[in-house]
Short mmCIF file of N, CA and C in Angstrom, two decimals:
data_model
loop_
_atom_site.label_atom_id
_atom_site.label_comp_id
_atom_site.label_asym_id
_atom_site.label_seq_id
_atom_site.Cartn_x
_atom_site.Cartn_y
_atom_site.Cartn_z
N UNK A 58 24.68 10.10 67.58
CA UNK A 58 23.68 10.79 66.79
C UNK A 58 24.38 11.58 65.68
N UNK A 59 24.15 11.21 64.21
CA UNK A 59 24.70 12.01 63.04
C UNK A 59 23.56 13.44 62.69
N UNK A 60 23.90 14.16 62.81
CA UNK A 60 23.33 15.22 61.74
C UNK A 60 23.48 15.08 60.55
N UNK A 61 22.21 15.13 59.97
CA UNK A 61 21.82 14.57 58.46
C UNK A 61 20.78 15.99 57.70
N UNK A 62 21.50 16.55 56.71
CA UNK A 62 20.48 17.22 55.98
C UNK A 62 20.00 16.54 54.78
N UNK A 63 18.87 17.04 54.68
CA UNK A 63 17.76 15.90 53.97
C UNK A 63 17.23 16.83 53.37
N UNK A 64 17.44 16.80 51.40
CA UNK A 64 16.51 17.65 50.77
C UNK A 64 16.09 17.31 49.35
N UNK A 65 15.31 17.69 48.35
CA UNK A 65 15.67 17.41 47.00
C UNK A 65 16.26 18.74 46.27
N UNK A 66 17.19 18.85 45.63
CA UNK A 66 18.03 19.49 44.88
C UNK A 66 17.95 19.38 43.49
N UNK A 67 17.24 20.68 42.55
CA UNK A 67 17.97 20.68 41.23
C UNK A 67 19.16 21.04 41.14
N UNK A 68 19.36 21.16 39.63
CA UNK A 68 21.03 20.87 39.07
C UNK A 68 21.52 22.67 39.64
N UNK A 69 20.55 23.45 39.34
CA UNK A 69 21.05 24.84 39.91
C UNK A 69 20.62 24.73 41.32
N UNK A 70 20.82 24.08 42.00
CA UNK A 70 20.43 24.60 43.78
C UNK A 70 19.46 24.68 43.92
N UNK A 71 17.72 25.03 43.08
CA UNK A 71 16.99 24.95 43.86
C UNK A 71 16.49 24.21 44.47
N UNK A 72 15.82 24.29 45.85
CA UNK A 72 14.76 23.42 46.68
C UNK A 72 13.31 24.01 46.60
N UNK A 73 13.37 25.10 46.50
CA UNK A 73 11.71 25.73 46.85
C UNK A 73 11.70 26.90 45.67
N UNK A 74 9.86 27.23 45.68
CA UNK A 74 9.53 28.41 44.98
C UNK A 74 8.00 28.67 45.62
N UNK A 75 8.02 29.84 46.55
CA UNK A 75 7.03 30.73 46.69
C UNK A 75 6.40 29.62 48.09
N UNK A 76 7.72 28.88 49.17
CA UNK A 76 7.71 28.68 50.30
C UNK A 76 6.91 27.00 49.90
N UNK A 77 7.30 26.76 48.84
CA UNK A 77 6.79 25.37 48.34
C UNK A 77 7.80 24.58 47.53
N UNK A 78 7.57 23.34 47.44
CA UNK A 78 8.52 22.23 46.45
C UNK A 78 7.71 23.02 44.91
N UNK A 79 8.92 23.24 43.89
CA UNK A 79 8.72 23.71 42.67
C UNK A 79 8.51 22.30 41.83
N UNK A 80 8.20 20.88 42.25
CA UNK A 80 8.10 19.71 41.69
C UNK A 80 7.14 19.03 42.91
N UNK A 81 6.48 17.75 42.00
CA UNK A 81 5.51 17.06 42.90
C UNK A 81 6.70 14.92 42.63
N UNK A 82 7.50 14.75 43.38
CA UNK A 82 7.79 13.48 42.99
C UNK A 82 7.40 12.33 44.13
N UNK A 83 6.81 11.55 44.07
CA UNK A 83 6.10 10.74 45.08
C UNK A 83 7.16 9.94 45.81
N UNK A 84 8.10 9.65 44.65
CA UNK A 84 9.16 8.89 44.87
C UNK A 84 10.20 9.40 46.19
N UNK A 85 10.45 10.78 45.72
CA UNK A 85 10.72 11.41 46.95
C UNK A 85 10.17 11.85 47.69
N UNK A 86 8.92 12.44 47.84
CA UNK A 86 8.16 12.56 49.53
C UNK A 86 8.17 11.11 50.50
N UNK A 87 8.32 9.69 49.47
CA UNK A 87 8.21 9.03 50.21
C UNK A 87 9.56 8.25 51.16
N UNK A 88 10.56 9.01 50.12
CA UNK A 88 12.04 8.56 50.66
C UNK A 88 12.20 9.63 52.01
N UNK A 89 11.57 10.77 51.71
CA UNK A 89 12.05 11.98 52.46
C UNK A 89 10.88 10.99 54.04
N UNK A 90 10.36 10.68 53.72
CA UNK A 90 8.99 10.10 55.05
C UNK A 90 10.01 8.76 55.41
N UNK A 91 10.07 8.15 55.03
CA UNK A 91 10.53 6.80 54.95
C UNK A 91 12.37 7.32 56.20
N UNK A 92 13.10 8.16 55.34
CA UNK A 92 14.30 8.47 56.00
C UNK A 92 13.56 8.94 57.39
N UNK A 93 13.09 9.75 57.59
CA UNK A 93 12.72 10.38 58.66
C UNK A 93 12.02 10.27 59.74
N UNK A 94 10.64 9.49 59.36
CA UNK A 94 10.08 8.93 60.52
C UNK A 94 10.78 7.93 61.60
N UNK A 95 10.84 8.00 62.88
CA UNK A 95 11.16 7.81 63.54
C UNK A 95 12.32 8.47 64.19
N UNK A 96 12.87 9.58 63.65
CA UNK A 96 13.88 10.70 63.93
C UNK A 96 13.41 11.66 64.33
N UNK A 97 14.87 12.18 64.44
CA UNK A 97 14.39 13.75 65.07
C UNK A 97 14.41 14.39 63.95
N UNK A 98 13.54 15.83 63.64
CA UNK A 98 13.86 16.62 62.62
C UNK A 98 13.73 18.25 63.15
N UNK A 99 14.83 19.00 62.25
CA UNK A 99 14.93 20.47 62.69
C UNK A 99 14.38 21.23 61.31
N UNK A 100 13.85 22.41 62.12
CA UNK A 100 13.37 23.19 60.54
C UNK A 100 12.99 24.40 60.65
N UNK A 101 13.25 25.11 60.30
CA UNK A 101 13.01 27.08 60.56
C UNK A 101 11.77 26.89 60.41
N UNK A 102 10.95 28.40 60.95
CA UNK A 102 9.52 28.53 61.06
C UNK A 102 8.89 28.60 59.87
N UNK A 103 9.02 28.89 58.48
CA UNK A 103 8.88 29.21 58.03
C UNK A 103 8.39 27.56 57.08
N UNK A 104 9.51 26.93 56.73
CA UNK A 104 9.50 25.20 56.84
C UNK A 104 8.10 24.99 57.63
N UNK A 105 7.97 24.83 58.84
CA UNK A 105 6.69 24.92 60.00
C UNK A 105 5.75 25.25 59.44
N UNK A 106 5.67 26.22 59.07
CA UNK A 106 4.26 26.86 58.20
C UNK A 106 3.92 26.18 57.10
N UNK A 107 4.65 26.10 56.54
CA UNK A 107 4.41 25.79 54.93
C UNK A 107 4.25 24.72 55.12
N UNK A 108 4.68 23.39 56.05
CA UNK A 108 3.98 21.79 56.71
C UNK A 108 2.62 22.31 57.36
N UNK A 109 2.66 23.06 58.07
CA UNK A 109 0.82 23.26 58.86
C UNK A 109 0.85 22.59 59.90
N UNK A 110 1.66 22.11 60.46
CA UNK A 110 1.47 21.02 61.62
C UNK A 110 3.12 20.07 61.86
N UNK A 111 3.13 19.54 63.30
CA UNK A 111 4.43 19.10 63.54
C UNK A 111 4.25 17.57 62.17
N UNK A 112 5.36 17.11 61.89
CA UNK A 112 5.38 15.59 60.69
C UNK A 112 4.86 14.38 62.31
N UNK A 113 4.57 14.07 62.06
CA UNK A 113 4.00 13.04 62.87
C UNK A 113 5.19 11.63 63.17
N UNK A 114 5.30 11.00 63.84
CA UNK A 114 5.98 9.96 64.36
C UNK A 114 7.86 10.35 64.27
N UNK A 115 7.86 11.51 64.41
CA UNK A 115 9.15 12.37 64.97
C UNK A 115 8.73 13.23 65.92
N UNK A 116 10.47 13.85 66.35
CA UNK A 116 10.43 14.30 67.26
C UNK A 116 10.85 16.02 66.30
N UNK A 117 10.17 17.12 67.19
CA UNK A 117 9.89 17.80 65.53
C UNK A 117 10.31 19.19 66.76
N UNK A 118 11.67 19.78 65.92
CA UNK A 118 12.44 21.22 66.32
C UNK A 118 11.91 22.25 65.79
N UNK A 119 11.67 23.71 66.06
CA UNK A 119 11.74 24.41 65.21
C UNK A 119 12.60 25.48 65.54
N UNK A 120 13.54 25.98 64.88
CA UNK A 120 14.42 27.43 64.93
C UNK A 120 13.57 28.51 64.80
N UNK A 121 13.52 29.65 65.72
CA UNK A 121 12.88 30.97 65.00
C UNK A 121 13.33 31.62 66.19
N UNK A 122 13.75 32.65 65.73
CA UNK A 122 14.06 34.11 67.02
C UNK A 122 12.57 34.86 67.21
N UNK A 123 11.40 34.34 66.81
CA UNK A 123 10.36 34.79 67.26
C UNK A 123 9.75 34.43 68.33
N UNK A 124 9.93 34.68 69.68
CA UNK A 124 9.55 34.50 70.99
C UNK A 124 8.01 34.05 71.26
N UNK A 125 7.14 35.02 70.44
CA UNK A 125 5.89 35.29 70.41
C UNK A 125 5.23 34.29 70.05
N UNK A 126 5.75 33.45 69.40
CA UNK A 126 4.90 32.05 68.08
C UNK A 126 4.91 31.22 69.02
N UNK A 127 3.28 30.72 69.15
CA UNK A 127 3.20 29.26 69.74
C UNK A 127 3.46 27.91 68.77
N UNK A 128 3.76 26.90 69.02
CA UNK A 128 3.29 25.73 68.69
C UNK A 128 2.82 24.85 69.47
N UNK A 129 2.14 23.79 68.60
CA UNK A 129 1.36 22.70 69.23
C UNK A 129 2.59 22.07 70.22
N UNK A 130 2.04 21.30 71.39
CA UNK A 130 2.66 20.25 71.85
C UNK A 130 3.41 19.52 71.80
N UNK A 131 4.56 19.95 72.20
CA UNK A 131 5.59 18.38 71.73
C UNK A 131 6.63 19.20 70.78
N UNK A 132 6.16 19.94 70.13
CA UNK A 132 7.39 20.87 69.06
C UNK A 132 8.43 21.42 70.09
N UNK A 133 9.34 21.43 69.59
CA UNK A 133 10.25 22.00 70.43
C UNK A 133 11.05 23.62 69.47
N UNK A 134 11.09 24.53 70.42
CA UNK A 134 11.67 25.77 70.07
C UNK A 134 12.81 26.21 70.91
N UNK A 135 13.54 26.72 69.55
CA UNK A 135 14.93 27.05 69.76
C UNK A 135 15.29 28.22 69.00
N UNK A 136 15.74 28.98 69.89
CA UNK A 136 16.41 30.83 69.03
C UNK A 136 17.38 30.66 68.10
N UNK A 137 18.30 29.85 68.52
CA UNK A 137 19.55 29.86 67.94
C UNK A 137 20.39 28.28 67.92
N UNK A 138 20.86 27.85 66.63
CA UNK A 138 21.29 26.49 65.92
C UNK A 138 21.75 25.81 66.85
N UNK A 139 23.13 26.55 67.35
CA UNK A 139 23.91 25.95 68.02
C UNK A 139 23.51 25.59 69.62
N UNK A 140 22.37 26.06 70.46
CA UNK A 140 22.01 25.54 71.26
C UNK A 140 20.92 24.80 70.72
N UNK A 141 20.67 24.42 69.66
CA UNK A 141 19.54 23.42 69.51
C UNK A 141 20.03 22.21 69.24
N UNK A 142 21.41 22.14 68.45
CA UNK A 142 22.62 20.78 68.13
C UNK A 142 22.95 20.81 69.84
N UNK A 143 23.17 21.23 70.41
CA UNK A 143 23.62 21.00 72.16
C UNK A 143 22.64 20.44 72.81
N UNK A 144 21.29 20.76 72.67
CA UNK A 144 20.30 20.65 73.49
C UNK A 144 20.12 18.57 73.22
N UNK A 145 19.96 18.61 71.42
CA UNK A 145 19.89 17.27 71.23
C UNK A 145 20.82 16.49 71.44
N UNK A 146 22.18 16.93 71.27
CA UNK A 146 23.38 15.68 71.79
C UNK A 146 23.34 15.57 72.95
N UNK A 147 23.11 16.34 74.01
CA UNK A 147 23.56 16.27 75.50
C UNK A 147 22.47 16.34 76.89
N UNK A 148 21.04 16.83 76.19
CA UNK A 148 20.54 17.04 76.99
C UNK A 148 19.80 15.60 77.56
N UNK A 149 19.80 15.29 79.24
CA UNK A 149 19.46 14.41 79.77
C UNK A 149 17.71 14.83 80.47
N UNK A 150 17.45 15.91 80.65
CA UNK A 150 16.39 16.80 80.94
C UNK A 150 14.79 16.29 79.95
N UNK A 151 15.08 16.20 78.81
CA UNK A 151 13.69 15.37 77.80
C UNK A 151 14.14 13.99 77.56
N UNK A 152 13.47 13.49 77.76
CA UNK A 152 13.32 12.13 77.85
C UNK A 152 13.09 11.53 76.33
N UNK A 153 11.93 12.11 76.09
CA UNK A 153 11.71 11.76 74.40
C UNK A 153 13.36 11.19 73.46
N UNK A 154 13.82 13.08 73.30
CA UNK A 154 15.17 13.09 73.03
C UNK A 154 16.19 11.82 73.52
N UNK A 155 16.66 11.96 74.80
CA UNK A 155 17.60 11.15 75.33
C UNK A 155 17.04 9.77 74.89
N UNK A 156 15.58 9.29 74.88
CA UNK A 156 15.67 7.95 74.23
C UNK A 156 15.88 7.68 72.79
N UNK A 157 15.96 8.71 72.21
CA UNK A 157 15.94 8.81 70.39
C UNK A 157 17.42 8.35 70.23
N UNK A 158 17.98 9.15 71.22
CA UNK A 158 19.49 9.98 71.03
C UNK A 158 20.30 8.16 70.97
N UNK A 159 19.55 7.44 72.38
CA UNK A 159 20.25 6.37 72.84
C UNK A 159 19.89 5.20 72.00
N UNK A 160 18.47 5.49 71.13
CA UNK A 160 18.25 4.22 70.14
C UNK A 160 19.08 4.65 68.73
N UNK A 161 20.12 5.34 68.41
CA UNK A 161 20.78 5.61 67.87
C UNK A 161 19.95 6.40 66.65
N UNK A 162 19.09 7.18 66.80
CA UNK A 162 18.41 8.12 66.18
C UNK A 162 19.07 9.39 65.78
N UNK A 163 18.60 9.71 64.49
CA UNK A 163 19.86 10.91 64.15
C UNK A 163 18.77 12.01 63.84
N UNK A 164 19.47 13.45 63.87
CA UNK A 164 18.83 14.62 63.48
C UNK A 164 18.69 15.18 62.42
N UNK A 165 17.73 15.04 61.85
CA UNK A 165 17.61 15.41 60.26
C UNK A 165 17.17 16.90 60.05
N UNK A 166 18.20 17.75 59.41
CA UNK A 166 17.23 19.15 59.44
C UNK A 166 17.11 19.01 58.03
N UNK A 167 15.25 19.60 57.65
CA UNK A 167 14.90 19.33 57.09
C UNK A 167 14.41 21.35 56.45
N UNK A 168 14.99 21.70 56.23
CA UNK A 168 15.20 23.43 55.88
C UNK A 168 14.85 24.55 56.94
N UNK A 169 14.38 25.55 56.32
CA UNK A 169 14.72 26.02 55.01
C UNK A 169 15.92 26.36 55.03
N UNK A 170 15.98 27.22 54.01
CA UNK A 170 17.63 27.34 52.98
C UNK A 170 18.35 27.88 53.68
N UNK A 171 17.61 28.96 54.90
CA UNK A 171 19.01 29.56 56.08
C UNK A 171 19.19 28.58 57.00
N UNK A 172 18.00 27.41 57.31
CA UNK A 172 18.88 26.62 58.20
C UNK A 172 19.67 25.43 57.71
N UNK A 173 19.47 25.14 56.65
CA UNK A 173 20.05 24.47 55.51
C UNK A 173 21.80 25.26 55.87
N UNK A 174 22.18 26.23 55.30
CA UNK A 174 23.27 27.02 55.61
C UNK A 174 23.85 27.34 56.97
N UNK A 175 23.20 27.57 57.73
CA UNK A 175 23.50 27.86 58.49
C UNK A 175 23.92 26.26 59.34
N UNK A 176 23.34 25.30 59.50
CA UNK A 176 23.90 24.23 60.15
C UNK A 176 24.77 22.98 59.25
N UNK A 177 25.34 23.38 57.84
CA UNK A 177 26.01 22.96 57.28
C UNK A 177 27.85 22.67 58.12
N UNK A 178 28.31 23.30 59.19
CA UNK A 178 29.00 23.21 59.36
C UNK A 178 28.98 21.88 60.63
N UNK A 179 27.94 21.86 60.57
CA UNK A 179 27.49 20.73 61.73
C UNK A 179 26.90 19.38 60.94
N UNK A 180 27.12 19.43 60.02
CA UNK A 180 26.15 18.18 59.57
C UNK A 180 27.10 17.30 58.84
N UNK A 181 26.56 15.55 59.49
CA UNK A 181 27.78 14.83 59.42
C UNK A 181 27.69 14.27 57.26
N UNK A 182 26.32 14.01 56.97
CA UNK A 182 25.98 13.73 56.23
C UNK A 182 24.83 14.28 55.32
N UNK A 183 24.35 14.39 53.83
CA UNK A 183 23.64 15.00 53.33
C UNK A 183 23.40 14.06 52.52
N UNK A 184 22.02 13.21 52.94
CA UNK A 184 20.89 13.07 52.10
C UNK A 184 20.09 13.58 50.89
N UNK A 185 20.17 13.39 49.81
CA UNK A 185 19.55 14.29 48.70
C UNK A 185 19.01 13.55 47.47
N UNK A 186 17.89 14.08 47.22
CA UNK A 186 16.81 13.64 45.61
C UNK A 186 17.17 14.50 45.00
N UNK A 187 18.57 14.27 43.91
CA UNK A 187 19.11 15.12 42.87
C UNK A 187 18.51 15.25 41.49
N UNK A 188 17.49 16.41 41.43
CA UNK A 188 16.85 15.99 40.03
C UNK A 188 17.69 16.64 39.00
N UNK A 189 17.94 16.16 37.99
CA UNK A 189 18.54 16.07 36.57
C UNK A 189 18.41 17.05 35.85
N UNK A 190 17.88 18.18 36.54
CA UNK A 190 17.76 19.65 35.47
C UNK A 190 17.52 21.01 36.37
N UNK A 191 17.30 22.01 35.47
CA UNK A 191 17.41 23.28 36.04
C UNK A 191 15.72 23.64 36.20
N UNK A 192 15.64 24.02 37.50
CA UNK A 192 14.18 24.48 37.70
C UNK A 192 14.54 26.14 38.20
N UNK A 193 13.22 26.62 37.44
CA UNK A 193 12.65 27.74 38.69
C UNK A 193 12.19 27.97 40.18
N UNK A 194 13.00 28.30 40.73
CA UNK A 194 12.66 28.86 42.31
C UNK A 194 13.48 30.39 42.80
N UNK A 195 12.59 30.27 44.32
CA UNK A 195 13.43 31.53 44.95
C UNK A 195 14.23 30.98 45.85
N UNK A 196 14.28 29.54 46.30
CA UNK A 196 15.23 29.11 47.50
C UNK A 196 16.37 28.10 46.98
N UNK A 197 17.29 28.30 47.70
CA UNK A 197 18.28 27.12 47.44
C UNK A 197 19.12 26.50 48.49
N UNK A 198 19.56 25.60 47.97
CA UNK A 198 20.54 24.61 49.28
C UNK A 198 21.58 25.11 48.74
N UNK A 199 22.81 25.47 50.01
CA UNK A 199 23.89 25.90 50.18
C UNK A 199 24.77 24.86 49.72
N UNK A 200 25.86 24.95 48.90
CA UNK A 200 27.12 24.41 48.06
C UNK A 200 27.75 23.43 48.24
N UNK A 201 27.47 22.13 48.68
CA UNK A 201 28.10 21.23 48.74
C UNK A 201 28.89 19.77 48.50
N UNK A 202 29.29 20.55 47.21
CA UNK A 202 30.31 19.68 46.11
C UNK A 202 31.30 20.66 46.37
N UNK A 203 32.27 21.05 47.48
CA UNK A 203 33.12 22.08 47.80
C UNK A 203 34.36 21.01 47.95
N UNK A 204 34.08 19.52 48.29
CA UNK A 204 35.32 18.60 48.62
C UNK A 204 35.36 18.41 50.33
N UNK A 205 34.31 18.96 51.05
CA UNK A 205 33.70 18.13 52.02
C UNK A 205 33.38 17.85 52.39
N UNK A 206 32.65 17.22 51.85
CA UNK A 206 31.71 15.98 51.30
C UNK A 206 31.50 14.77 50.05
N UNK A 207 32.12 13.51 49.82
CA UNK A 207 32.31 12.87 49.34
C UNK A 207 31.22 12.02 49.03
N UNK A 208 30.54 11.48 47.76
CA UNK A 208 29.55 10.85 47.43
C UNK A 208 29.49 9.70 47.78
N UNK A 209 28.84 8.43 48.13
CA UNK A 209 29.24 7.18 48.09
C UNK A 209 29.19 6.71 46.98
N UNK A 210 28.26 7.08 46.08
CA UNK A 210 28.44 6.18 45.15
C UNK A 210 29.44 6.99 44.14
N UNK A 211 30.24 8.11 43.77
CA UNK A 211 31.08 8.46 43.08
C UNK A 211 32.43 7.84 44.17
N UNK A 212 32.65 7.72 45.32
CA UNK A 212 34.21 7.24 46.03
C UNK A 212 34.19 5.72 45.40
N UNK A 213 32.98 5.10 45.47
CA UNK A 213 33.40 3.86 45.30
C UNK A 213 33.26 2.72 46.46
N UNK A 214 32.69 3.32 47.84
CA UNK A 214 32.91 2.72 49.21
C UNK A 214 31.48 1.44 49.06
N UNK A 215 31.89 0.96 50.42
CA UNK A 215 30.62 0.42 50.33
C UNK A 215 29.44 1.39 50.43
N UNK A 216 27.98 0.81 50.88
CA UNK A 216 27.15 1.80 50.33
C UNK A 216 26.72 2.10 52.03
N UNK A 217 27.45 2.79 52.92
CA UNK A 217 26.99 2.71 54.66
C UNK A 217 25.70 3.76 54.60
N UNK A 218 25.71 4.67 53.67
CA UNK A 218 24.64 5.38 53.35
C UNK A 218 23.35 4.74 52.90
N UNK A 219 23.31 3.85 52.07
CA UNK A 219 21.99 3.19 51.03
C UNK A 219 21.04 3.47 52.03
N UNK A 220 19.87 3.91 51.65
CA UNK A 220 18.37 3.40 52.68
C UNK A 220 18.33 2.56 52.02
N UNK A 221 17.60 1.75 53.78
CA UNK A 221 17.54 0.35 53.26
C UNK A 221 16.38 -0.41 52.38
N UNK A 222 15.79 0.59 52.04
CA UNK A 222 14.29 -0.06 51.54
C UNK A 222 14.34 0.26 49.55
N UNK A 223 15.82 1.59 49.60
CA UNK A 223 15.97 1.77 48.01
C UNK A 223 17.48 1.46 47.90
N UNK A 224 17.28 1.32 46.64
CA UNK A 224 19.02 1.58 46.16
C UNK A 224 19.35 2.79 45.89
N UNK A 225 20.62 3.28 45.71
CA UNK A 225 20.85 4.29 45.13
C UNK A 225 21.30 4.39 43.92
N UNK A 226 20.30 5.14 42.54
CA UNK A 226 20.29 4.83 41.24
C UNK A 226 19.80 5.44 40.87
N UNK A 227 19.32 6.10 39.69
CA UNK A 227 18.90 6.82 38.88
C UNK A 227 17.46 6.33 38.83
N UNK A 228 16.41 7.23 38.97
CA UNK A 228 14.92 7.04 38.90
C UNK A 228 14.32 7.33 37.73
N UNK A 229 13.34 7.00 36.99
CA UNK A 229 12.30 7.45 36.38
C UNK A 229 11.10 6.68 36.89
N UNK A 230 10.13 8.22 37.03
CA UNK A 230 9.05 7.92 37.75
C UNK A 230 8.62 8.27 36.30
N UNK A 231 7.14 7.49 36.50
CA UNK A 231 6.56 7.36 34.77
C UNK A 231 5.59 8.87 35.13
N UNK A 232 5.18 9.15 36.80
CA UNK A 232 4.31 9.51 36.88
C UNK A 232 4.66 11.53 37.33
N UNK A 233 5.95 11.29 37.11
CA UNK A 233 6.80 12.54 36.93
C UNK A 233 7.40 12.72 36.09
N UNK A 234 7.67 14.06 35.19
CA UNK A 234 8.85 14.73 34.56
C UNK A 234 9.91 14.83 34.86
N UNK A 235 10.25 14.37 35.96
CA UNK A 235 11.85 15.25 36.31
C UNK A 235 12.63 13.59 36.34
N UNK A 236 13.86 13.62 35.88
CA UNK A 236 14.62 12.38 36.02
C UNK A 236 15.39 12.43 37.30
N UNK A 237 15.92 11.62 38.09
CA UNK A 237 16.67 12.22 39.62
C UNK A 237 17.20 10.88 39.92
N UNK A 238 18.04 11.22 41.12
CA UNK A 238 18.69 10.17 41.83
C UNK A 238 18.70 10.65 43.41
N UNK A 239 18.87 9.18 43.61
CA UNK A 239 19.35 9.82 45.03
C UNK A 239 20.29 9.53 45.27
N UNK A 240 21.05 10.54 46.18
CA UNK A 240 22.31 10.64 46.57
C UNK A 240 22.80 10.61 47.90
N UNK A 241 23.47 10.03 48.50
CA UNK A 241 24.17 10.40 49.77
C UNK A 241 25.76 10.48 50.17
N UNK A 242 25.47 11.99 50.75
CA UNK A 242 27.35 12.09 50.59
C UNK A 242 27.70 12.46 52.33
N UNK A 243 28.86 12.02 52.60
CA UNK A 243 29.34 12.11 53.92
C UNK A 243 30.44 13.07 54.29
N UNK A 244 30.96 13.64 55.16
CA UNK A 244 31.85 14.45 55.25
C UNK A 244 33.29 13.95 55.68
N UNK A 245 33.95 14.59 54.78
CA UNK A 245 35.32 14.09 55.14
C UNK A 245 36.23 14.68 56.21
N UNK A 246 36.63 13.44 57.09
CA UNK A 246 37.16 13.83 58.23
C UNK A 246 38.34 14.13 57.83
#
């Protein structure tokens, strides 16, 4: 099982503004659905809210040190990162999990920006819809053009990253403003 963060990124870091995407690109909600369904995904409460409901045909985490907060059925809650990366690699106890884990299903955390940061040191690979300019927001994804993490398509490798349903290339959506690519970069061992 790889840990995979999965986000869209402008050229300054942002992801969000006012607990929302500061862009509408179809292209990417549908890569971000497309990567994800059938995975597991992790995501602070806050992420939770601002979806309204678990994503459907995953298996759906949420981080929060708030004891008190219910969720629907099937969500799973966790205080703290590092027993929630333990719980999914090892635990034999949920079944769901252990069959995800064993159909070679990976964990996608899918924000916000503290769990974005905060489980960067755990994540094997980073998925990303890099749009081509500077937007306004209040949130951002944590720094990772630091050197570890290597692009595929800037190394030159084959493409073990590509989803398989796009290439990876430069987009114009006629039916958006923003120009973007997608990107996937892996960590260097």
């Amino acid at each position: 099982m790889k840990v995979i963060s999965i986000a869209a990124v402008a050229w300054n870091g942002v992801i969000g503004l006012k607990q929302g995407l500061p862009w509408n690109i179809s292209e990417d909600l549908k890569f971000f659905r497309d990567a994800t369904r059938g995975q597991m995904v992790l995501m602070g409460r806050n992420t939770f809210e601002a979806l309204g409901k678990p994503l459907p045909h995953r298996v759906n985490a949420v981080l929060t040190r708030d004891q008190e907060l219910s969720f629907p059925a099937g969500v799973r809650r966790f205080s703290d990162l590092a027993a929630a990366l333990h719980y999914f690699k090892t635990t034999s106890e949920d079944a769901e999990i252990q069959n995800a884990r064993e159909a070679g299903k990976n964990l996608f955390v899918i924000g916000g920006a503290q769990i974005y940061q905060q489980a960067m040191p755990w994540v094997d690979e980073v998925w990303l819809t890099e749009i081509e300019q500077v937007v306004e927001g209040d949130t951002t994804f944590p720094y990772y053009r630091d050197g570890k993490f290597l692009c595929a398509i800037e190394n030159g490798a084959e493409q073990p990253f590509r989803f398989d349903r796009r290439e990876v290339r430069a987009q114009v959506d006629l039916s958006s403003p923003f120009r973007y690519q997608f990107s996937f970069y892996r960590r260097v061992t």
